Amino acid sequence: MAMSSRRTGTTGERGDARGMGIGVEECGQRAGPYVSSFARAACTVQHLAPCSQGAIPRAGNISPVFPVSQARRLLRKPLLELTMKALVAAVSACLLLGVQGAARAAAGDEVYARPGQLVAADGTRLNLYCTGRGSPAVVFDSGWEDWAPVWAIVQPEVAKFTRACSYDRAGAGFSDAGRMPRTSVRIADELHSALHQAGIRGPYILIGHAFGGDNVRTFAARYTSEAAGLVLVEADVGGPGEHRGDAQRIAELRKCRDAVAEGKPLPPLPTRPGRPPRSCAQQFFRGLPEAMWSPELNAKLLELAQTKVAMYDAYISEMEQMPTDETYLQQHRYSLGSRPILVLSTGNHGVHTLDPARPKSTEQQKYQEQVARAQAGWLELSSNSKQLFTDQSSEYIPFDEPSFVIGAIRAEYDESR
């Protein structure tokens, strides 16, 4: 199955209620409009039975979801071919049952509460957690103020069909502090070194969420021959809108950092009216403790947030260097040729938790449209690229719609082999 040049994907029909899907046993009964000869291959995922030959489950909310008219208006690009849309929908639907169970039970996430493999990398040691077997390996990078546990639902599912590696950037999680400043170039070089030191050879399918998108695009710019493909998950776009409030956030982090270094009580952080106060230690990911995670994992993450000065230093430097990172990417254009790129977009960039009671203002809607257009610019990096949409998730798609991410990775993996 070939992905054609720079297309964007939508579905014209919304599926079942949020958080629900259809079991694979219903595949033949509720196939909807999408029929494909590769359905059986798409649905063959270890413990899940394959769909009947030629039938694709209706996509539901876990497929690329965006009003067709709005997608056309925003991006002015042709719609995605049925084949790619059906593939992602099929893989997502067939993974849904297992992923929902993992999300509810947080089973096995305790592995992220302890170091995996500490690997030497350009003068530091990175905590690398790899599982599964196969090639090309899938490598995950997380957003700003996040580290490996953000992939606690996605990674185990990907590991069922290939090698899957998440890691903590230098200073974060269980990794040692790294050299300053914390630019995306330095981050990419350290990751490249760690992967080779660990014996994990490319090419790699690189997955970047939010700020991690800068890092994996930089990795691809510097090690283009080792990039089998990119999946950019609601990745940061840069520019003035992206960096509003950076100075305030850096000032807050410095106060937190100093309190941790001096062993003082952690100061509270500003919150929206009506929201409970939170401490410095609770600011990571989309707020700690995270309801879907086990008590053991939450306890360890809070402990690190209360004690690890190097983590605050790293995140302060990463935020300070973001304009430099964006300049580097603008000045070092590259092409992946026909190697696949998938851009996963929401209409909720920068929103950590969806709040249906807070509808978007006109200004917010305009900003989200600008973000979608900017993300579409990455399609130019390959002749084999797609942009897929969902409006059922916050910025944290790996938490809210993990099957959407897993389906995209599986589709790209199958194409890259």
Tab-separated table of C-alpha atoms in Angstrom:
chain	number	residue	atom	x	y	z
A	1	MET	CA	0.000	0.000	0.000
A	2	ALA	CA	1.502	3.334	-1.069
A	3	MET	CA	0.927	6.678	0.578
A	4	SER	CA	0.671	9.435	-1.982
A	5	SER	CA	2.129	12.902	-1.990
A	6	ARG	CA	1.301	15.276	0.879
A	7	ARG	CA	-2.307	14.416	1.568
A	8	THR	CA	-4.434	15.193	4.581
A	9	GLY	CA	-6.934	12.769	6.042
A	10	THR	CA	-10.458	13.145	7.331
A	11	THR	CA	-13.476	10.992	7.881
A	12	GLY	CA	-16.852	12.121	6.755
A	13	GLU	CA	-18.764	10.214	9.391
A	14	ARG	CA	-18.461	10.205	13.149
A	15	GLY	CA	-18.712	6.866	14.870
A	16	ASP	CA	-19.812	5.702	18.278
A	17	ALA	CA	-19.852	7.687	21.521
A	18	ARG	CA	-16.580	8.973	22.940
A	19	GLY	CA	-14.426	6.285	24.461
A	20	MET	CA	-16.408	3.502	22.777
A	21	GLY	CA	-15.594	1.419	19.759
A	22	ILE	CA	-16.748	-1.804	18.178
A	23	GLY	CA	-15.348	-5.221	18.852
A	24	VAL	CA	-13.684	-7.087	16.064
A	25	GLU	CA	-16.534	-9.616	16.123
A	26	GLU	CA	-18.791	-6.859	14.790
A	27	CYS	CA	-16.416	-6.137	11.967
A	28	GLY	CA	-18.459	-7.775	9.239
A	29	GLN	CA	-21.772	-6.438	10.510
A	30	ARG	CA	-20.774	-2.780	10.822
A	31	ALA	CA	-18.118	-2.340	8.196
A	32	GLY	CA	-19.375	1.064	7.146
A	33	PRO	CA	-18.155	2.565	3.876
A	34	TYR	CA	-14.523	1.473	4.124
A	35	VAL	CA	-13.641	-1.825	2.443
A	36	SER	CA	-10.089	-2.999	1.892
A	37	SER	CA	-8.234	-6.105	0.785
A	38	PHE	CA	-5.675	-5.708	3.567
A	39	ALA	CA	-8.181	-5.829	6.438
A	40	ARG	CA	-7.022	-9.200	7.717
A	41	ALA	CA	-3.395	-8.091	7.926
A	42	ALA	CA	-4.371	-4.847	9.617
A	43	CYS	CA	-6.386	-6.641	12.292
A	44	THR	CA	-3.940	-9.432	13.046
A	45	VAL	CA	-2.683	-8.144	16.396
A	46	GLN	CA	-1.697	-11.024	18.693
A	47	HIS	CA	-4.536	-11.541	21.168
A	48	LEU	CA	-7.245	-9.990	18.957
A	49	ALA	CA	-8.962	-12.113	16.340
A	50	PRO	CA	-8.650	-10.883	12.742
A	51	CYS	CA	-11.587	-9.234	11.074
A	52	SER	CA	-13.387	-11.113	8.362
A	53	GLN	CA	-11.755	-10.848	4.964
A	54	GLY	CA	-12.462	-7.584	3.207
A	55	ALA	CA	-14.256	-5.890	6.101
A	56	ILE	CA	-13.063	-2.821	7.948
A	57	PRO	CA	-14.684	-1.756	11.228
A	58	ARG	CA	-16.357	1.610	11.245
A	59	ALA	CA	-13.764	4.099	12.360
A	60	GLY	CA	-15.584	5.643	15.311
A	61	ASN	CA	-13.972	8.427	17.274
A	62	ILE	CA	-10.573	6.731	17.326
A	63	SER	CA	-9.943	7.274	13.635
A	64	PRO	CA	-8.894	10.605	12.142
A	65	VAL	CA	-11.912	12.765	12.992
A	66	PHE	CA	-12.377	16.275	11.683
A	67	PRO	CA	-15.235	17.899	9.797
A	68	VAL	CA	-14.464	17.432	6.122
A	69	SER	CA	-15.446	20.963	5.204
A	70	GLN	CA	-13.283	22.436	7.948
A	71	ALA	CA	-10.277	20.332	6.986
A	72	ARG	CA	-10.616	21.470	3.374
A	73	ARG	CA	-10.980	25.085	4.439
A	74	LEU	CA	-8.017	24.976	6.812
A	75	LEU	CA	-5.501	23.108	4.758
A	76	ARG	CA	-6.709	23.289	1.175
A	77	LYS	CA	-5.223	19.889	0.425
A	78	PRO	CA	-6.831	16.822	-1.200
A	79	LEU	CA	-8.479	14.297	1.076
A	80	LEU	CA	-6.636	11.160	2.085
A	81	GLU	CA	-7.201	8.134	-0.111
A	82	LEU	CA	-9.551	5.473	1.235
A	83	THR	CA	-6.727	2.974	1.599
A	84	MET	CA	-4.770	4.899	4.212
A	85	LYS	CA	-7.918	5.999	6.022
A	86	ALA	CA	-9.161	2.427	6.149
A	87	LEU	CA	-5.819	1.092	7.339
A	88	VAL	CA	-5.527	3.468	10.276
A	89	ALA	CA	-9.190	2.944	11.146
A	90	ALA	CA	-8.817	-0.830	11.009
A	91	VAL	CA	-5.686	-0.988	13.108
A	92	SER	CA	-7.124	1.461	15.637
A	93	ALA	CA	-10.400	-0.419	15.985
A	94	CYS	CA	-8.722	-3.800	16.304
A	95	LEU	CA	-6.395	-2.478	19.021
A	96	LEU	CA	-9.111	-0.685	20.953
A	97	LEU	CA	-10.199	-3.432	23.312
A	98	GLY	CA	-6.711	-4.181	24.605
A	99	VAL	CA	-5.788	-0.509	24.872
A	100	GLN	CA	-8.928	0.411	26.786
A	101	GLY	CA	-8.160	-2.342	29.281
A	102	ALA	CA	-4.630	-1.055	29.724
A	103	ALA	CA	-5.867	2.485	30.226
A	104	ARG	CA	-8.342	1.450	32.893
A	105	ALA	CA	-6.085	-0.882	34.851
A	106	ALA	CA	-2.709	0.804	34.314
A	107	ALA	CA	-1.433	-2.783	34.355
A	108	GLY	CA	2.326	-3.041	34.134
A	109	ASP	CA	3.091	0.680	34.225
A	110	GLU	CA	5.302	0.037	37.269
A	111	VAL	CA	8.176	-0.633	34.844
A	112	TYR	CA	8.331	3.136	34.315
A	113	ALA	CA	8.782	3.646	38.072
A	114	ARG	CA	12.336	2.315	37.939
A	115	PRO	CA	15.291	2.679	35.576
A	116	GLY	CA	15.391	0.572	32.454
A	117	GLN	CA	18.887	0.550	30.951
A	118	LEU	CA	21.250	3.434	31.723
A	119	VAL	CA	23.263	3.944	28.537
A	120	ALA	CA	26.324	6.153	28.042
A	121	ALA	CA	25.639	8.965	25.583
A	122	ASP	CA	27.876	11.956	24.835
A	123	GLY	CA	29.078	12.470	28.391
A	124	THR	CA	25.846	11.560	30.151
A	125	ARG	CA	23.734	8.460	30.763
A	126	LEU	CA	20.231	8.158	29.377
A	127	ASN	CA	17.547	5.906	30.791
A	128	LEU	CA	16.438	3.773	27.853
A	129	TYR	CA	13.509	1.379	28.121
A	130	CYS	CA	13.138	-1.005	25.183
A	131	THR	CA	10.802	-3.934	24.787
A	132	GLY	CA	9.586	-6.132	21.959
A	133	ARG	CA	11.446	-7.452	18.935
A	134	GLY	CA	11.545	-6.446	15.304
A	135	SER	CA	12.717	-3.853	12.827
A	136	PRO	CA	12.474	-1.007	12.164
A	137	ALA	CA	12.549	-0.041	15.829
A	138	VAL	CA	10.092	2.592	17.035
A	139	VAL	CA	11.661	5.321	19.192
A	140	PHE	CA	9.526	7.658	21.311
A	141	ASP	CA	10.351	11.176	22.529
A	142	SER	CA	8.031	12.995	24.907
A	143	GLY	CA	6.840	16.542	25.358
A	144	TRP	CA	8.267	19.285	27.518
A	145	GLU	CA	7.972	18.507	31.255
A	146	ASP	CA	7.269	14.879	30.334
A	147	TRP	CA	9.374	11.754	30.130
A	148	ALA	CA	8.998	8.051	29.250
A	149	PRO	CA	5.769	7.263	31.209
A	150	VAL	CA	3.763	9.367	28.753
A	151	TRP	CA	4.031	6.299	26.485
A	152	ALA	CA	2.929	3.794	29.165
A	153	ILE	CA	-0.196	2.803	27.210
A	154	VAL	CA	1.143	3.126	23.667
A	155	GLN	CA	4.551	1.464	24.005
A	156	PRO	CA	3.399	-2.003	25.182
A	157	GLU	CA	1.005	-2.253	22.234
A	158	VAL	CA	3.679	-1.231	19.723
A	159	ALA	CA	6.065	-3.752	21.312
A	160	LYS	CA	3.694	-6.509	20.224
A	161	PHE	CA	4.829	-6.070	16.623
A	162	THR	CA	8.318	-4.493	16.771
A	163	ARG	CA	11.072	-3.162	19.012
A	164	ALA	CA	9.770	-0.142	20.931
A	165	CYS	CA	12.034	2.221	22.878
A	166	SER	CA	11.100	5.135	25.112
A	167	TYR	CA	13.613	7.151	27.090
A	168	ASP	CA	14.120	10.002	29.517
A	169	ARG	CA	15.941	13.002	28.085
A	170	ALA	CA	19.079	14.064	29.962
A	171	GLY	CA	18.156	15.453	33.376
A	172	ALA	CA	14.616	14.053	33.311
A	173	GLY	CA	13.288	10.924	34.968
A	174	PHE	CA	16.088	8.474	35.693
A	175	SER	CA	18.605	9.948	33.236
A	176	ASP	CA	21.702	11.785	34.417
A	177	ALA	CA	22.128	15.498	33.823
A	178	GLY	CA	23.458	16.434	30.403
A	179	ARG	CA	25.589	19.225	29.033
A	180	MET	CA	24.057	22.654	28.639
A	181	PRO	CA	22.382	24.256	26.822
A	182	ARG	CA	19.633	21.724	26.179
A	183	THR	CA	19.078	22.270	22.467
A	184	SER	CA	17.256	19.836	20.216
A	185	VAL	CA	20.557	19.270	18.405
A	186	ARG	CA	22.193	18.122	21.639
A	187	ILE	CA	19.141	16.042	22.538
A	188	ALA	CA	19.126	14.337	19.118
A	189	ASP	CA	22.860	13.624	19.266
A	190	GLU	CA	22.554	12.108	22.745
A	191	LEU	CA	19.663	9.897	21.685
A	192	HIS	CA	21.530	8.752	18.584
A	193	SER	CA	24.583	7.902	20.678
A	194	ALA	CA	22.520	6.023	23.280
A	195	LEU	CA	20.717	3.933	20.668
A	196	HIS	CA	23.996	2.885	19.073
A	197	GLN	CA	25.613	2.190	22.449
A	198	ALA	CA	22.660	-0.056	23.301
A	199	GLY	CA	23.040	-1.950	20.029
A	200	ILE	CA	19.767	-0.669	18.578
A	201	ARG	CA	20.593	0.125	14.975
A	202	GLY	CA	18.540	2.142	12.567
A	203	PRO	CA	16.627	2.929	10.621
A	204	TYR	CA	14.103	4.092	13.217
A	205	ILE	CA	10.493	5.166	13.115
A	206	LEU	CA	10.639	8.316	15.236
A	207	ILE	CA	7.624	9.332	17.321
A	208	GLY	CA	7.555	12.838	18.805
A	209	HIS	CA	4.829	14.263	21.038
A	210	ALA	CA	4.601	18.061	21.504
A	211	PHE	CA	8.186	19.328	22.099
A	212	GLY	CA	9.397	15.838	21.235
A	213	GLY	CA	8.374	16.667	17.671
A	214	ASP	CA	11.167	19.255	17.481
A	215	ASN	CA	13.638	16.661	18.696
A	216	VAL	CA	12.704	13.871	16.281
A	217	ARG	CA	12.607	16.276	13.331
A	218	THR	CA	16.083	17.422	14.358
A	219	PHE	CA	17.193	13.787	14.620
A	220	ALA	CA	15.906	13.212	11.085
A	221	ALA	CA	17.741	16.319	9.867
A	222	ARG	CA	21.048	15.144	11.340
A	223	TYR	CA	20.726	11.408	10.682
A	224	THR	CA	18.467	11.336	7.653
A	225	SER	CA	19.580	7.910	6.440
A	226	GLU	CA	18.595	6.434	9.814
A	227	ALA	CA	15.030	7.776	9.788
A	228	ALA	CA	12.574	5.222	8.416
A	229	GLY	CA	9.675	7.578	9.065
A	230	LEU	CA	8.150	10.127	11.441
A	231	VAL	CA	4.931	10.221	13.435
A	232	LEU	CA	4.407	13.724	14.856
A	233	VAL	CA	1.805	13.621	17.635
A	234	GLU	CA	0.263	17.083	18.186
A	235	ALA	CA	3.785	18.418	17.833
A	236	ASP	CA	4.766	21.966	18.746
A	237	VAL	CA	4.827	24.430	15.870
A	238	GLY	CA	6.896	27.285	17.295
A	239	GLY	CA	6.295	30.962	16.685
A	240	PRO	CA	4.945	33.691	18.972
A	241	GLY	CA	1.699	31.895	19.767
A	242	GLU	CA	3.573	28.815	20.957
A	243	HIS	CA	5.823	30.809	23.263
A	244	ARG	CA	3.306	33.068	24.957
A	245	GLY	CA	3.845	32.745	28.672
A	246	ASP	CA	7.304	31.179	28.380
A	247	ALA	CA	8.957	33.868	30.502
A	248	GLN	CA	6.433	33.333	33.296
A	249	ARG	CA	6.833	29.557	33.140
A	250	ILE	CA	10.616	29.837	33.310
A	251	ALA	CA	10.366	32.153	36.326
A	252	GLU	CA	8.031	29.686	38.062
A	253	LEU	CA	10.368	26.789	37.306
A	254	ARG	CA	13.321	28.705	38.730
A	255	LYS	CA	11.446	29.219	42.005
A	256	CYS	CA	10.628	25.525	42.093
A	257	ARG	CA	14.194	24.576	41.242
A	258	ASP	CA	15.642	26.745	44.006
A	259	ALA	CA	13.229	25.320	46.572
A	260	VAL	CA	14.198	21.756	45.622
A	261	ALA	CA	17.914	22.613	45.723
A	262	GLU	CA	17.609	24.203	49.163
A	263	GLY	CA	15.318	21.560	50.613
A	264	LYS	CA	12.544	24.078	51.217
A	265	PRO	CA	8.790	23.494	50.872
A	266	LEU	CA	7.767	23.657	47.233
A	267	PRO	CA	5.829	26.831	46.422
A	268	PRO	CA	2.325	26.680	44.923
A	269	LEU	CA	1.842	27.465	41.250
A	270	PRO	CA	-0.779	29.800	39.778
A	271	THR	CA	-4.001	28.087	38.704
A	272	ARG	CA	-7.161	29.156	36.931
A	273	PRO	CA	-9.988	30.499	39.120
A	274	GLY	CA	-11.947	27.680	40.691
A	275	ARG	CA	-9.116	25.172	40.339
A	276	PRO	CA	-7.406	23.747	43.454
A	277	PRO	CA	-3.859	24.939	44.159
A	278	ARG	CA	-1.013	22.697	43.072
A	279	SER	CA	2.627	22.482	44.023
A	280	CYS	CA	5.711	22.479	41.820
A	281	ALA	CA	5.837	18.699	42.018
A	282	GLN	CA	2.396	18.343	40.461
A	283	GLN	CA	3.076	20.310	37.271
A	284	PHE	CA	4.660	17.553	35.212
A	285	PHE	CA	2.840	15.686	32.458
A	286	ARG	CA	-0.705	17.061	32.554
A	287	GLY	CA	-0.719	17.140	36.345
A	288	LEU	CA	0.322	14.651	39.010
A	289	PRO	CA	-1.010	12.327	40.227
A	290	GLU	CA	-2.346	10.986	36.921
A	291	ALA	CA	-5.584	9.045	37.436
A	292	MET	CA	-4.819	6.347	34.851
A	293	TRP	CA	-1.463	5.425	36.417
A	294	SER	CA	-0.744	3.037	39.258
A	295	PRO	CA	-0.023	4.359	42.782
A	296	GLU	CA	3.553	3.083	42.483
A	297	LEU	CA	4.244	5.057	39.318
A	298	ASN	CA	2.596	8.225	40.620
A	299	ALA	CA	4.561	8.009	43.872
A	300	LYS	CA	7.895	7.670	42.064
A	301	LEU	CA	7.166	10.533	39.659
A	302	LEU	CA	6.191	12.820	42.537
A	303	GLU	CA	9.359	11.815	44.382
A	304	LEU	CA	11.520	12.739	41.389
A	305	ALA	CA	9.669	16.034	41.004
A	306	GLN	CA	10.323	16.871	44.663
A	307	THR	CA	14.015	15.977	44.710
A	308	LYS	CA	15.713	16.137	41.303
A	309	VAL	CA	17.283	19.543	40.687
A	310	ALA	CA	18.733	18.401	37.348
A	311	MET	CA	15.226	17.906	35.991
A	312	TYR	CA	14.271	21.521	36.623
A	313	ASP	CA	17.572	22.690	35.133
A	314	ALA	CA	16.934	20.613	32.010
A	315	TYR	CA	13.377	21.842	31.466
A	316	ILE	CA	14.351	25.472	32.034
A	317	SER	CA	17.099	25.164	29.439
A	318	GLU	CA	14.880	23.283	26.977
A	319	MET	CA	12.288	26.040	27.084
A	320	GLU	CA	14.922	28.767	26.766
A	321	GLN	CA	16.383	27.036	23.702
A	322	MET	CA	13.135	26.473	21.803
A	323	PRO	CA	13.597	29.517	19.515
A	324	THR	CA	17.116	28.259	18.737
A	325	ASP	CA	15.698	24.830	17.923
A	326	GLU	CA	13.175	26.344	15.538
A	327	THR	CA	15.867	28.387	13.801
A	328	TYR	CA	17.974	25.268	13.320
A	329	LEU	CA	15.109	23.416	11.665
A	330	GLN	CA	14.373	26.369	9.391
A	331	GLN	CA	18.015	26.527	8.314
A	332	HIS	CA	18.508	22.787	7.868
A	333	ARG	CA	15.809	21.692	5.493
A	334	TYR	CA	15.895	18.057	4.491
A	335	SER	CA	13.789	15.501	2.692
A	336	LEU	CA	12.865	11.974	3.668
A	337	GLY	CA	12.124	11.271	0.033
A	338	SER	CA	9.260	8.787	-0.042
A	339	ARG	CA	9.706	7.588	3.540
A	340	PRO	CA	6.412	8.062	5.384
A	341	ILE	CA	5.423	10.929	7.656
A	342	LEU	CA	2.168	11.029	9.605
A	343	VAL	CA	1.119	14.247	11.331
A	344	LEU	CA	-1.514	13.676	14.040
A	345	SER	CA	-3.402	16.849	14.917
A	346	THR	CA	-6.117	17.859	17.357
A	347	GLY	CA	-8.141	21.029	17.581
A	348	ASN	CA	-6.891	21.408	21.143
A	349	HIS	CA	-3.231	22.360	20.912
A	350	GLY	CA	-1.883	23.351	24.318
A	351	VAL	CA	-4.971	22.000	26.115
A	352	HIS	CA	-3.922	19.364	28.651
A	353	THR	CA	-7.391	18.187	29.686
A	354	LEU	CA	-10.590	18.557	27.687
A	355	ASP	CA	-13.312	20.547	29.438
A	356	PRO	CA	-16.609	20.392	27.506
A	357	ALA	CA	-17.987	23.136	29.748
A	358	ARG	CA	-15.417	25.587	28.354
A	359	PRO	CA	-16.159	26.099	24.638
A	360	LYS	CA	-13.456	27.713	22.539
A	361	SER	CA	-13.608	31.442	22.009
A	362	THR	CA	-13.288	32.873	18.508
A	363	GLU	CA	-9.685	33.782	19.269
A	364	GLN	CA	-8.913	30.264	20.491
A	365	GLN	CA	-10.514	28.712	17.431
A	366	LYS	CA	-8.462	30.955	15.171
A	367	TYR	CA	-5.291	29.923	16.995
A	368	GLN	CA	-6.121	26.228	16.593
A	369	GLU	CA	-6.617	26.743	12.859
A	370	GLN	CA	-3.226	28.455	12.652
A	371	VAL	CA	-1.620	25.521	14.456
A	372	ALA	CA	-3.212	23.020	12.053
A	373	ARG	CA	-1.880	24.967	9.066
A	374	ALA	CA	1.595	25.148	10.592
A	375	GLN	CA	1.604	21.414	11.293
A	376	ALA	CA	0.612	20.795	7.680
A	377	GLY	CA	3.911	22.406	6.670
A	378	TRP	CA	5.764	19.284	7.792
A	379	LEU	CA	4.096	17.340	5.005
A	380	GLU	CA	6.605	18.953	2.651
A	381	LEU	CA	9.387	16.860	4.236
A	382	SER	CA	8.261	13.785	2.310
A	383	SER	CA	6.419	12.920	-0.876
A	384	ASN	CA	4.686	10.249	1.192
A	385	SER	CA	2.970	12.146	4.008
A	386	LYS	CA	-0.452	12.566	5.574
A	387	GLN	CA	-2.113	14.725	8.202
A	388	LEU	CA	-4.771	12.963	10.296
A	389	PHE	CA	-7.185	14.718	12.628
A	390	THR	CA	-9.079	14.028	15.820
A	391	ASP	CA	-11.210	16.452	17.803
A	392	GLN	CA	-11.872	13.995	20.638
A	393	SER	CA	-8.568	14.476	22.436
A	394	SER	CA	-6.609	17.045	24.353
A	395	GLU	CA	-3.007	17.701	23.387
A	396	TYR	CA	-2.270	14.445	25.226
A	397	ILE	CA	-3.408	12.086	22.481
A	398	PRO	CA	-1.269	9.249	23.959
A	399	PHE	CA	-3.516	9.438	27.041
A	400	ASP	CA	-6.898	10.295	25.540
A	401	GLU	CA	-6.830	8.289	22.291
A	402	PRO	CA	-3.880	5.903	22.454
A	403	SER	CA	-5.367	3.658	19.777
A	404	PHE	CA	-5.217	6.560	17.305
A	405	VAL	CA	-1.465	6.821	17.901
A	406	ILE	CA	-0.933	3.045	17.851
A	407	GLY	CA	-2.879	2.696	14.607
A	408	ALA	CA	-0.776	5.401	12.947
A	409	ILE	CA	2.458	3.778	14.111
A	410	ARG	CA	1.331	0.358	12.898
A	411	ALA	CA	0.378	1.750	9.497
A	412	GLU	CA	3.767	3.420	9.149
A	413	TYR	CA	5.599	0.339	10.393
A	414	ASP	CA	3.876	-1.858	7.813
A	415	GLU	CA	4.773	0.585	5.060
A	416	SER	CA	8.400	0.940	6.198
A	417	ARG	CA	9.235	-2.751	6.117
